[in-house]
């Protein structure tokens, strides 16, 4: 088990520390598992088999002070054929919020998953057998939040420290002749925020908020540094009922810099055995992106009840029009809907941690028969939030900074024996990089993704359950000469429990296509057993 994987389990363990008198609900279920997997390529008639040996834990706690959940699984895949690689797979998700004192809490999250290394390469679906263009990713964050009132004045502040690591694949499977792009290694991020707030109708008929923040991201690769600072003020004007107009603006300073890569005699970047560019320590820190100036926006806020909230804003930021917004609707404890529209200068580690923070402390951890990496939409559990889609961050791992714009929509429902969820979205990344320097530059190049996912699970009786997942993704790189790729698939699982022992059977189908190439279709099947302690 890697150090990052231990962090994932330990973070969930923070929530498990609630005393019995304080806990309303607490479950901890370690398990071991063994399964036999067969995967067949219908185009080549190639059949591969391997044994899966796994150990994991599913745990959650819900109390007056603590809300936490962790689902972690380590899997060793042992192949029978020389052409099938033996691999270790870590997959897990943890979220926790601990209310230490009134007005003071500590919140954090962690994830271990797998994601595409290069958006131009293969687009694996079920991640069984030999899979190309995939990297193992780990990310963890945590920090305190403080909130209090001094008279009518609300005061809040927070700090978050995070770390993200990706294991390089040693070179992505891209079309020959395409330029090599760098592979992300690791980064350390920090975020600090503070705000002062006067609600409308207290001191003034309008609400006023003054806020400021600082963000820093230090990446190992090419010594990349992101730093952003902002200060702004917002005014909220009630116009009747639950509707209000909001407008605000402020000052922002963002700078992204990086050093050059070492190049060979032909001008090509020198890479190590894992496919990463080597940093030239003598290179100056070149500016990849810089913004220093005023930004502003205006919009509407609609909050007819605690269960329904809408916030939409349009303005000017980063030198162009910017649209952001959010909508949440929780009509009952068993149903939640969330829509988010985002726009911001991002790095891979920061966007992944932001996506993780929006999942909530209660999520659906059903994995299905083939391991269930948390690399798409994560649906909320009963009584929790709707969840969040991580596709925007995990569409591919990239070492360059970028402007991220997109929209995510997710619906989660849990009613008695039936649980289901639907998620979909669109993501666009416009990369920023130095105009000078060495090697191929991604500056100004955009890629985009469309994705959809659906999940359903049902308990047939007290010991039998079924679940199914379907997904479809389309990815397109803006690098000249590349084609878009489309992937779609579905899996289904039947589980039967016999006390602490359970048996599991699963089937799956996946297809991948690119223009000018035959559509690749593969099927998978699994038989396995699990013992829960």
Coordinates of C-alpha atoms in Angstrom, one line a residue, residues 149-154:
X149 CA -20.5 36.9 14.2
X150 CA -19.7 40.2 15.8
X151 CA -23.0 41.8 16.2
X152 CA -24.6 41.8 12.7
X153 CA -21.2 41.3 11.0
X154 CA -20.4 37.8 9.8

